[in-house]
Coordinates of C-alpha atoms and ligand atoms in Angstrom, one line a residue:
X20 CA 8.9 -3.7 10.7
X21 CA 10.3 -0.9 8.5
X22 CA 12.2 2.3 9.2
X23 CA 14.0 5.0 7.3
X24 CA 16.7 7.3 8.5
X25 CA 17.4 10.6 6.8
X26 CA 15.8 9.3 3.6
X27 CA 16.2 11.8 0.8
X28 CA 15.5 11.8 -2.9
X29 CA 16.6 14.6 -5.1
X30 CA 15.6 15.0 -8.8
X31 CA 18.1 17.6 -10.0
X32 CA 17.5 20.7 -7.9
X33 CA 14.2 19.4 -6.5
X34 CA 14.1 17.5 -3.2
X35 CA 11.1 15.2 -3.5
X36 CA 11.7 13.4 -0.2
X37 CA 13.6 15.4 2.4
X38 CA 15.4 13.8 5.3
X39 CA 12.6 11.5 6.4
X40 CA 12.9 9.6 9.6
X41 CA 10.0 7.2 9.7
X42 CA 9.2 3.9 11.5
X43 CA 6.2 1.7 10.7
X44 CA 5.2 -0.8 13.4
X45 CA 2.3 -3.2 13.5
X46 CA -0.3 -0.6 12.6
X47 CA -2.2 1.1 9.9
X48 CA -0.5 4.3 9.1
X49 CA -1.7 6.8 6.5
X50 CA 0.7 9.0 4.5
X51 CA -1.0 12.2 3.4
X52 CA -0.1 15.5 1.9
X53 CA -0.8 17.8 -1.0
X54 CA -0.1 16.9 -4.6
X55 CA 3.7 16.7 -5.2
X56 CA 4.4 16.3 -1.5
X57 CA 6.5 13.2 -2.2
X58 CA 4.2 10.3 -1.2
X59 CA 4.7 8.3 -4.4
X60 CA 8.4 9.0 -4.4
X61 CA 8.6 7.7 -0.8
X62 CA 6.7 4.5 -1.8
X63 CA 9.1 4.1 -4.8
X64 CA 12.1 4.4 -2.4
X65 CA 10.6 1.9 0.0
X66 CA 9.9 -0.7 -2.7
X67 CA 13.4 -0.3 -4.3
X68 CA 11.9 1.2 -7.5
X69 CA 14.0 4.3 -6.9
X70 CA 17.4 4.7 -5.3
X71 CA 17.7 7.3 -2.5
X72 CA 20.1 10.1 -2.8
X73 CA 20.9 9.8 0.9
X74 CA 19.7 7.9 3.9
X75 CA 18.8 4.4 4.8
X76 CA 15.9 2.0 4.7
X77 CA 15.8 -1.0 7.1
X78 CA 13.5 -3.9 7.5
X79 CA 12.9 -6.3 10.4
X80 CA 10.8 -9.4 9.7
X81 CA 8.7 -11.0 12.4
X82 CA 11.0 -13.2 14.4
X83 CA 13.8 -12.5 12.0
X84 CA 17.3 -12.6 13.1
X85 CA 19.1 -10.3 10.8
X86 CA 22.1 -8.0 11.5
X87 CA 22.5 -6.2 14.9
X88 CA 19.1 -5.9 16.6
X89 CA 17.3 -7.7 13.8
X90 CA 17.2 -4.7 11.4
X91 CA 18.5 -5.4 7.9
X92 CA 19.7 -2.6 5.7
X93 CA 17.7 -2.8 2.4
X94 CA 18.6 0.7 1.1
X95 CA 20.2 -0.8 -2.1
X96 CA 17.8 -3.7 -2.5
X97 CA 16.0 -4.2 -5.9
X98 CA 12.2 -4.3 -6.1
X99 CA 12.3 -8.1 -6.3
X100 CA 14.7 -8.4 -3.3
X101 CA 12.5 -5.9 -1.3
X102 CA 9.4 -8.0 -2.1
X103 CA 11.2 -11.2 -1.1
X104 CA 12.0 -9.5 2.2
X105 CA 8.3 -8.9 2.8
X106 CA 7.4 -5.5 1.5
X107 CA 4.7 -5.5 -1.1
X108 CA 2.9 -2.7 -2.9
X109 CA -0.7 -3.1 -3.9
X110 CA -0.7 -0.7 -6.9
X111 CA 1.5 -2.7 -9.1
X112 CA -0.4 -2.9 -12.3
X113 CA 2.6 -4.7 -13.9
X114 CA 2.1 -7.5 -11.5
X115 CA -1.3 -8.3 -12.9
X116 CA -1.4 -10.2 -16.1
X117 CA -4.4 -8.8 -17.9
X118 CA -5.2 -11.8 -20.1
X119 CA -5.0 -14.4 -17.3
X120 CA -7.9 -15.2 -15.0
X121 CA -8.2 -13.7 -11.6
X122 CA -7.3 -17.1 -10.0
X123 CA -4.3 -17.6 -12.2
X124 CA -2.9 -14.2 -11.3
X125 CA -3.1 -14.9 -7.6
X126 CA -1.9 -18.5 -8.0
X127 CA 1.2 -17.3 -9.9
X128 CA 1.9 -14.7 -7.2
X129 CA 1.6 -17.3 -4.5
X130 CA 3.9 -19.6 -6.4
X131 CA 6.5 -16.9 -6.9
X132 CA 6.5 -16.2 -3.2
X133 CA 6.5 -19.9 -2.3
X134 CA 9.5 -21.9 -1.1
X135 CA 9.5 -24.3 -4.0
X136 CA 9.1 -21.7 -6.7
X137 CA 11.8 -23.1 -8.8
X138 CA 10.6 -26.7 -8.9
X139 CA 6.9 -26.2 -8.6
X140 CA 6.0 -27.0 -12.2
X141 CA 7.1 -30.6 -11.6
X142 CA 5.1 -30.9 -8.5
X143 CA 1.3 -31.4 -9.0
X144 CA 0.7 -31.4 -5.2
X145 CA 2.4 -28.0 -4.9
X146 CA 0.3 -26.7 -7.8
X147 CA -2.9 -27.7 -6.1
X148 CA -1.7 -26.1 -2.8
X149 CA -1.1 -22.8 -4.6
X150 CA -4.5 -23.0 -6.2
X151 CA -6.0 -23.6 -2.8
X152 CA -4.1 -20.7 -1.3
X153 CA -5.2 -18.4 -4.1
X154 CA -8.8 -19.3 -3.6
X155 CA -8.5 -18.5 0.1
X156 CA -7.0 -15.1 -0.7
X157 CA -9.7 -14.4 -3.3
X158 CA -12.3 -15.3 -0.7
X159 CA -10.7 -12.9 1.8
X160 CA -10.6 -9.9 -0.7
X161 CA -14.2 -10.5 -1.9
X162 CA -13.3 -11.9 -5.3
X163 CA -14.3 -15.6 -4.8
X164 CA -17.1 -15.3 -7.3
X165 CA -14.8 -13.8 -9.9
X166 CA -12.0 -16.5 -9.9
X167 CA -12.5 -17.5 -13.5
X168 CA -13.0 -14.0 -14.9
X169 CA -10.2 -12.6 -17.1
X170 CA -8.4 -9.8 -15.2
X171 CA -8.7 -7.1 -17.8
X172 CA -12.5 -7.4 -17.7
X173 CA -12.7 -6.4 -14.0
X174 CA -14.2 -3.1 -12.9
X175 CA -11.8 -0.6 -11.2
X176 CA -13.0 -1.7 -7.8
X177 CA -12.5 -5.4 -8.5
X178 CA -9.1 -4.6 -10.1
X179 CA -8.0 -2.9 -6.8
X180 CA -9.2 -6.0 -4.9
X181 CA -7.1 -8.2 -7.3
X182 CA -4.0 -6.0 -6.8
X183 CA -4.4 -6.4 -3.0
X184 CA -4.9 -10.2 -3.5
X185 CA -1.7 -10.4 -5.6
X186 CA 0.2 -8.5 -2.9
X187 CA -1.2 -10.8 -0.2
X188 CA -0.2 -13.9 -2.1
X189 CA 3.5 -12.9 -1.7
X190 CA 3.0 -13.3 2.1
X191 CA 4.1 -9.8 3.0
X192 CA 4.8 -8.3 6.4
X193 CA 4.4 -4.8 5.2
X194 CA 1.7 -3.7 2.6
X195 CA 2.0 -0.4 0.9
X196 CA -1.4 0.6 -0.4
X197 CA -1.2 3.3 -3.0
X198 CA -4.6 5.0 -3.4
X199 CA -6.6 1.7 -3.3
X200 CA -9.8 3.7 -3.9
X201 CA -8.6 5.5 -7.1
X202 CA -11.1 5.2 -9.8
X203 CA -13.4 3.0 -7.7
X204 CA -17.2 3.5 -8.2
X205 CA -19.2 4.7 -5.2
X206 CA -20.8 1.3 -4.7
X207 CA -17.4 -0.3 -4.2
X208 CA -15.8 2.1 -1.8
X209 CA -17.2 0.4 1.3
X210 CA -15.8 -2.9 0.1
X211 CA -12.3 -1.4 -0.4
X212 CA -12.4 0.3 3.0
X213 CA -13.5 -3.0 4.6
X214 CA -10.6 -4.7 2.8
X215 CA -8.1 -2.1 4.0
X216 CA -9.2 -2.7 7.6
X217 CA -9.2 -6.4 7.2
X218 CA -5.6 -6.7 5.8
X219 CA -4.4 -4.3 8.6
X220 CA -5.5 -7.0 11.1
X221 CA -2.5 -9.1 10.3
X222 CA -0.1 -6.8 8.3
X223 CA 1.7 -3.5 8.9
X224 CA 0.0 -1.2 6.4
X225 CA 1.1 2.1 5.0
X226 CA -1.7 3.8 3.1
X227 CA -1.7 6.7 0.7
X228 CA -5.3 8.0 0.4
X229 CA -6.6 11.4 -0.6
X230 CA -10.1 11.0 1.0
X231 CA -9.7 12.4 4.5
X232 CA -12.8 10.8 5.9
X233 CA -11.4 7.4 5.0
X234 CA -8.0 8.3 6.4
X235 CA -9.6 9.5 9.7
X236 CA -11.8 6.3 9.8
X237 CA -9.2 3.6 9.3
X238 CA -5.9 5.0 10.5
X239 CA -4.1 4.3 13.8
X240 CA -1.7 7.0 12.9
X241 CA -1.3 9.7 10.2
X242 CA 2.0 11.1 8.8
X243 CA 1.8 14.3 6.8
X244 CA 4.4 15.1 4.1
X245 CA 4.8 18.6 2.7
X246 CA 7.4 19.4 0.2
X247 CA 9.1 16.1 0.9
X248 CA 9.4 16.6 4.7
X249 CA 7.3 15.2 7.6
X250 CA 5.4 18.1 9.1
X251 CA 3.2 16.0 11.5
X252 CA 3.0 12.4 12.8
X253 CA 0.5 11.2 15.3
X254 CA -3.0 10.0 16.0
X255 CA -5.6 11.1 13.4
X256 CA -7.5 13.5 15.5
X257 CA -4.4 15.3 16.7
X258 CA -3.0 15.5 13.2
X259 CA -6.3 16.9 11.9
X260 CA -6.2 19.7 14.5
X261 CA -2.5 20.5 13.9
X262 CA -2.3 24.1 12.6
X263 CA 0.6 23.3 10.3
X264 CA -1.4 20.5 8.7
X265 CA -4.5 22.6 8.3
X266 CA -2.4 25.3 6.7
X267 CA -0.4 23.0 4.3
X268 CA -3.1 20.5 3.4
X269 CA -6.4 20.3 5.1
X270 CA -7.5 23.9 4.7
X271 CA -10.3 23.9 7.3
X272 CA -11.3 20.3 6.7
X273 CA -13.8 18.9 9.3
X274 CA -15.0 15.3 9.5
X275 CA -18.0 14.8 7.2
X276 CA -17.1 17.7 4.8
X277 CA -16.6 15.0 2.3
X278 CA -18.4 11.7 2.5
X279 CA -16.3 8.7 1.7
X280 CA -17.6 8.7 -1.8
X281 CA -16.5 12.3 -2.4
X282 CA -20.2 13.3 -2.8
X283 CA -21.9 16.3 -1.4
X284 CA -22.4 16.0 2.3
X285 CA -25.6 17.1 4.0
X286 CA -24.4 20.6 4.7
X287 CA -21.2 20.9 2.8
X288 CA -19.9 21.8 -0.5
X289 CA -19.7 19.2 -3.3
X290 CA -16.8 17.0 -2.6
X291 CA -14.0 16.0 -5.0
X292 CA -13.4 12.6 -3.7
X293 CA -10.6 13.9 -1.5
X294 CA -8.3 16.7 -0.9
X295 CA -5.8 17.3 -3.6
Ligands
ATP25 N1 11.1 11.1 -12.0 C1 11.0 12.4 -11.6 N2 11.8 13.3 -12.1 C2 11.7 14.6 -11.7 N3 10.8 15.0 -10.7 C3 10.0 14.1 -10.2 C4 10.0 12.7 -10.6 N4 9.1 12.1 -9.8 C5 8.5 13.0 -9.0 N5 9.0 14.2 -9.2 C6 8.7 15.4 -8.5 O1 8.9 15.1 -7.1 C7 7.8 15.8 -6.4 C8 7.1 14.7 -5.6 O2 6.3 14.0 -6.4 P1 5.4 12.7 -5.9 O3 4.8 12.2 -7.1 O4 6.2 11.9 -5.1 O5 4.3 13.5 -5.0 P2 2.9 12.9 -4.5 O6 2.8 13.3 -3.1 O7 2.9 11.4 -4.7 O8 1.9 13.6 -5.4 P3 0.4 13.1 -5.8 O9 -0.5 13.2 -4.6 O10 0.0 14.2 -6.8 O11 0.5 11.8 -6.4 C9 7.0 16.5 -7.4 O12 7.4 17.9 -7.4 C10 7.2 15.8 -8.7 O13 7.1 16.7 -9.8

């Protein structure tokens, strides 16, 4: 689906992403690591928002027949080109139009990703199709009842759901979910976790998430970044036990230390919503 080879990003003397070889298959992979580890920079490189200093990024679409063995070099692709090639990021606040309705936001995203984007405005049938598609996506993310609400009036949780809906409307192969629980109220966390698991059924998902209980619950695989470099990559339980990961990030974390809402667990210390 997506792979990087020697991917590196330097900001002056600081190496934010350091020689990362990574491949994402048809799976839910979480990317974790301490503050400043390079997770956001890595996402920015994958979406074309930042240009790498060195290394390559390649994509392979389902059934696609690109160059060589189907992999296509997208290292220099712009964010729009990367999106058109099937990589979408959920936390794209600029992709949500605050004064438009929830339905309009998703309809526009579906239209932008549609085959007849250029001519759609002349085509009433196409418009109806996109509205229909948008309603199906809203149903999937749990926002069917909020279709006519104005986007800027949504709660944090519903906003995260809308961001995922907008990403889904572009018909992505790969979804990059950037802290989809950030700012979400405790009542909505279960909905977001269910949504992450649902979209992972038919998309490759790369998730940045600070709450380790959620990471351990939903991930097929966990990759740990520290100071820009991958220090562990494997199944959640194995990564959790890895001494280097414990040292760099988890600091003695055991499942249940934090409940998924970041509240005090039965026998633990008060949680912070995750591990920073
Ligand atoms: N535009 C920039 N210019 C200079 N340094 C930057 C820039 N963006 C990020 N950095 C630095 O790169 C390093 C990696 O930052 P990044 O935001 O990718 O980490 P992160 O793992 O996403 O952290 P967090 O969990 O806090 O979001 C940090 O030291 C950060 O200060």
